[in-house]
mmCIF file of C-alpha atoms in Angstrom:
data_model
loop_
_atom_site.group_PDB
_atom_site.id
_atom_site.type_symbol
_atom_site.label_atom_id
_atom_site.label_comp_id
_atom_site.label_asym_id
_atom_site.label_seq_id
_atom_site.Cartn_x
_atom_site.Cartn_y
_atom_site.Cartn_z
ATOM 1 C CA UNK A 1 -2.919 -27.046 -9.224
ATOM 2 C CA UNK A 2 -2.403 -23.446 -7.992
ATOM 3 C CA UNK A 3 -3.739 -20.666 -5.131
ATOM 4 C CA UNK A 4 -4.384 -17.771 -6.009
ATOM 5 C CA UNK A 5 -4.484 -14.857 -3.340
ATOM 6 C CA UNK A 6 -4.983 -10.855 -3.658
ATOM 7 C CA UNK A 7 -2.943 -9.113 -0.603
ATOM 8 C CA UNK A 8 -2.250 -5.838 0.866
ATOM 9 C CA UNK A 9 1.262 -5.048 -0.443
ATOM 10 C CA UNK A 10 3.934 -5.648 2.502
ATOM 11 C CA UNK A 11 1.157 -6.869 5.170
ATOM 12 C CA UNK A 12 -0.131 -10.360 3.647
ATOM 13 C CA UNK A 13 -4.005 -9.300 4.460
ATOM 14 C CA UNK A 14 -6.364 -10.542 1.693
ATOM 15 C CA UNK A 15 -8.140 -7.587 -0.056
ATOM 16 C CA UNK A 16 -11.659 -7.028 -0.693
ATOM 17 C CA UNK A 17 -12.204 -8.383 -4.476
ATOM 18 C CA UNK A 18 -12.007 -5.891 -7.071
ATOM 19 C CA UNK A 19 -9.312 -4.042 -4.950
ATOM 20 C CA UNK A 20 -5.848 -4.207 -6.307
ATOM 21 C CA UNK A 21 -3.508 -5.832 -4.069
ATOM 22 C CA UNK A 22 -0.495 -7.965 -4.903
ATOM 23 C CA UNK A 23 -0.394 -11.515 -6.212
ATOM 24 C CA UNK A 24 0.719 -14.226 -3.737
ATOM 25 C CA UNK A 25 0.379 -18.185 -4.848
ATOM 26 C CA UNK A 26 0.682 -21.418 -3.552
ATOM 27 C CA UNK A 27 1.713 -23.886 -6.027
ATOM 28 C CA UNK A 28 0.271 -27.248 -4.767
ATOM 29 C CA UNK A 29 3.688 -29.236 -5.615
ATOM 30 C CA UNK A 30 5.028 -32.009 -2.927
ATOM 31 C CA UNK A 31 7.859 -31.891 -5.208
ATOM 32 C CA UNK A 32 8.720 -28.130 -4.567
ATOM 33 C CA UNK A 33 6.847 -26.831 -1.330
ATOM 34 C CA UNK A 34 6.727 -23.345 -1.859
ATOM 35 C CA UNK A 35 3.541 -21.486 0.215
ATOM 36 C CA UNK A 36 2.219 -17.944 -0.262
ATOM 37 C CA UNK A 37 4.960 -17.052 -2.405
ATOM 38 C CA UNK A 38 4.435 -12.751 -2.808
ATOM 39 C CA UNK A 39 5.164 -12.328 -6.451
ATOM 40 C CA UNK A 40 5.890 -8.583 -6.821
ATOM 41 C CA UNK A 41 3.009 -7.765 -8.938
ATOM 42 C CA UNK A 42 -0.157 -5.799 -8.965
ATOM 43 C CA UNK A 43 -3.717 -7.098 -9.688
ATOM 44 C CA UNK A 44 -6.874 -8.066 -9.189
ATOM 45 C CA UNK A 45 -9.542 -10.047 -8.772
ATOM 46 C CA UNK A 46 -12.520 -9.512 -11.995
ATOM 47 C CA UNK A 47 -16.410 -9.569 -10.418
ATOM 48 C CA UNK A 48 -18.664 -11.346 -12.137
ATOM 49 C CA UNK A 49 -19.121 -14.026 -14.325
ATOM 50 C CA UNK A 50 -16.024 -15.066 -17.470
ATOM 51 C CA UNK A 51 -18.284 -14.777 -20.401
ATOM 52 C CA UNK A 52 -17.103 -18.011 -21.621
ATOM 53 C CA UNK A 53 -19.098 -19.739 -18.531
ATOM 54 C CA UNK A 54 -16.054 -20.874 -16.499
ATOM 55 C CA UNK A 55 -16.268 -20.437 -13.167
ATOM 56 C CA UNK A 56 -13.523 -20.209 -11.008
ATOM 57 C CA UNK A 57 -11.677 -16.460 -9.797
ATOM 58 C CA UNK A 58 -9.960 -14.657 -12.574
ATOM 59 C CA UNK A 59 -7.346 -12.015 -12.054
ATOM 60 C CA UNK A 60 -7.792 -8.571 -14.520
ATOM 61 C CA UNK A 61 -3.918 -8.786 -15.103
ATOM 62 C CA UNK A 62 -0.569 -7.613 -14.800
ATOM 63 C CA UNK A 63 -1.125 -3.886 -12.871
ATOM 64 C CA UNK A 64 2.609 -2.772 -11.737
ATOM 65 C CA UNK A 65 5.041 -3.694 -9.520
ATOM 66 C CA UNK A 66 4.532 -4.291 -5.774
ATOM 67 C CA UNK A 67 7.865 -3.191 -4.274
ATOM 68 C CA UNK A 68 7.148 -0.045 -3.350
ATOM 69 C CA UNK A 69 9.780 0.691 -0.845
ATOM 70 C CA UNK A 70 11.622 3.880 -1.082
ATOM 71 C CA UNK A 71 14.647 5.641 0.132
ATOM 72 C CA UNK A 72 13.206 9.361 1.763
ATOM 73 C CA UNK A 73 16.139 11.502 3.815
ATOM 74 C CA UNK A 74 18.597 8.399 3.505
ATOM 75 C CA UNK A 75 16.328 6.148 5.246
ATOM 76 C CA UNK A 76 13.970 3.362 3.987
ATOM 77 C CA UNK A 77 11.047 3.826 4.322
ATOM 78 C CA UNK A 78 8.605 0.413 2.913
ATOM 79 C CA UNK A 79 4.911 -0.232 2.691
ATOM 80 C CA UNK A 80 5.209 -2.679 5.700
ATOM 81 C CA UNK A 81 5.845 0.462 7.860
ATOM 82 C CA UNK A 82 2.972 2.036 6.346
ATOM 83 C CA UNK A 83 1.072 -0.638 6.972
ATOM 84 C CA UNK A 84 2.326 -0.472 10.808
ATOM 85 C CA UNK A 85 0.792 3.226 11.350
ATOM 86 C CA UNK A 86 -2.028 1.971 9.904
ATOM 87 C CA UNK A 87 -2.495 -0.838 12.828
ATOM 88 C CA UNK A 88 -1.768 1.507 15.553
ATOM 89 C CA UNK A 89 -4.548 4.025 14.204
ATOM 90 C CA UNK A 90 -7.644 1.998 14.003
ATOM 91 C CA UNK A 91 -9.333 5.012 12.354
ATOM 92 C CA UNK A 92 -7.879 5.039 9.657
ATOM 93 C CA UNK A 93 -9.339 3.210 6.752
ATOM 94 C CA UNK A 94 -6.355 2.883 3.957
ATOM 95 C CA UNK A 95 -3.495 5.131 3.872
ATOM 96 C CA UNK A 96 -1.092 5.989 1.320
ATOM 97 C CA UNK A 97 2.191 7.873 1.283
ATOM 98 C CA UNK A 98 3.258 10.747 -1.093
ATOM 99 C CA UNK A 99 6.494 11.366 -1.345
ATOM 100 C CA UNK A 100 7.422 14.224 -3.048
ATOM 101 C CA UNK A 101 10.339 16.515 -3.295
ATOM 102 C CA UNK A 102 10.935 20.415 -3.302
ATOM 103 C CA UNK A 103 14.047 22.481 -4.227
ATOM 104 C CA UNK A 104 15.928 19.080 -3.324
ATOM 105 C CA UNK A 105 13.864 18.721 0.044
ATOM 106 C CA UNK A 106 12.122 15.736 -0.140
ATOM 107 C CA UNK A 107 8.875 15.478 1.962
ATOM 108 C CA UNK A 108 6.175 13.296 2.967
ATOM 109 C CA UNK A 109 2.619 13.042 3.171
ATOM 110 C CA UNK A 110 0.192 10.511 4.391
ATOM 111 C CA UNK A 111 -3.126 10.683 2.643
ATOM 112 C CA UNK A 112 -5.438 8.950 5.294
ATOM 113 C CA UNK A 113 -9.004 8.064 4.684
ATOM 114 C CA UNK A 114 -11.411 8.217 7.335
ATOM 115 C CA UNK A 115 -14.927 8.676 8.984
ATOM 116 C CA UNK A 116 -14.177 12.100 11.036
ATOM 117 C CA UNK A 117 -11.753 14.302 8.788
ATOM 118 C CA UNK A 118 -12.250 16.949 10.983
ATOM 119 C CA UNK A 119 -10.156 15.722 13.714
ATOM 120 C CA UNK A 120 -6.668 17.694 14.305
ATOM 121 C CA UNK A 121 -5.999 15.523 17.549
ATOM 122 C CA UNK A 122 -6.054 12.416 15.472
ATOM 123 C CA UNK A 123 -3.842 14.263 12.929
ATOM 124 C CA UNK A 124 -1.154 14.618 15.420
ATOM 125 C CA UNK A 125 -1.514 11.191 16.539
ATOM 126 C CA UNK A 126 -0.992 9.660 13.294
ATOM 127 C CA UNK A 127 2.127 11.972 12.599
ATOM 128 C CA UNK A 128 3.515 10.646 16.164
ATOM 129 C CA UNK A 129 3.255 7.011 14.635
ATOM 130 C CA UNK A 130 4.831 8.560 11.457
ATOM 131 C CA UNK A 131 7.824 9.208 13.143
ATOM 132 C CA UNK A 132 7.974 6.052 15.808
ATOM 133 C CA UNK A 133 7.457 3.762 13.015
ATOM 134 C CA UNK A 134 9.404 5.305 10.247
ATOM 135 C CA UNK A 135 11.976 7.859 12.010
ATOM 136 C CA UNK A 136 10.476 10.569 9.711
ATOM 137 C CA UNK A 137 8.234 13.612 9.806
ATOM 138 C CA UNK A 138 5.463 14.020 8.052
ATOM 139 C CA UNK A 139 2.383 15.720 6.977
ATOM 140 C CA UNK A 140 -0.889 14.220 7.329
ATOM 141 C CA UNK A 141 -3.887 14.535 5.110
ATOM 142 C CA UNK A 142 -7.217 13.272 6.177
ATOM 143 C CA UNK A 143 -9.824 12.861 3.579
ATOM 144 C CA UNK A 144 -13.144 10.676 3.077
ATOM 145 C CA UNK A 145 -13.495 7.289 2.510
ATOM 146 C CA UNK A 146 -13.077 6.296 -0.919
ATOM 147 C CA UNK A 147 -10.880 9.279 -2.329
ATOM 148 C CA UNK A 148 -8.012 7.183 -2.497
ATOM 149 C CA UNK A 149 -7.533 5.674 -5.952
ATOM 150 C CA UNK A 150 -7.674 1.789 -6.287
ATOM 151 C CA UNK A 151 -4.200 1.370 -7.465
ATOM 152 C CA UNK A 152 -2.840 -0.812 -5.079
ATOM 153 C CA UNK A 153 0.116 1.731 -4.248
ATOM 154 C CA UNK A 154 0.860 1.885 -0.498
ATOM 155 C CA UNK A 155 3.743 4.668 -1.535
ATOM 156 C CA UNK A 156 3.472 6.767 -4.303
ATOM 157 C CA UNK A 157 7.117 8.596 -5.072
ATOM 158 C CA UNK A 158 6.341 11.361 -7.310
ATOM 159 C CA UNK A 159 10.167 12.657 -6.942
ATOM 160 C CA UNK A 160 12.028 12.629 -10.302
ATOM 161 C CA UNK A 161 15.820 11.899 -10.086
ATOM 162 C CA UNK A 162 17.730 13.381 -12.545
#
């Protein structure tokens, strides 16, 4: 009686099986219509058949929270903004925004998986997209596809607040 989907946080786009994303549910209840309710929880579709013989899709269980918004230099940055940068740059396979602090100065680096790691023009183009979308400056680090960790994080806030 429930449709379960795993999607990219902030976008609602389905992720491939085995990829971590946000759990979205649609309960089939005519008395309480609820369509594509985003739970805010991260999980992934388990591949292969169940040992007990059940044939339906299974999820790995709770793997963290999807609400990854962060405040940087007085401005909020949301996963949907990172997704917008990815949409604007077709060369990006996947991306993760890493926020760190050095001497109480926030620094953002967008880690991008791309096919052509050597393109310096691409780094500048992506940095421009981040400025347009987020209104903040950002470093861009290009990396080979498959290098980003499969944990569902779009924004990785590594700052420690004391």
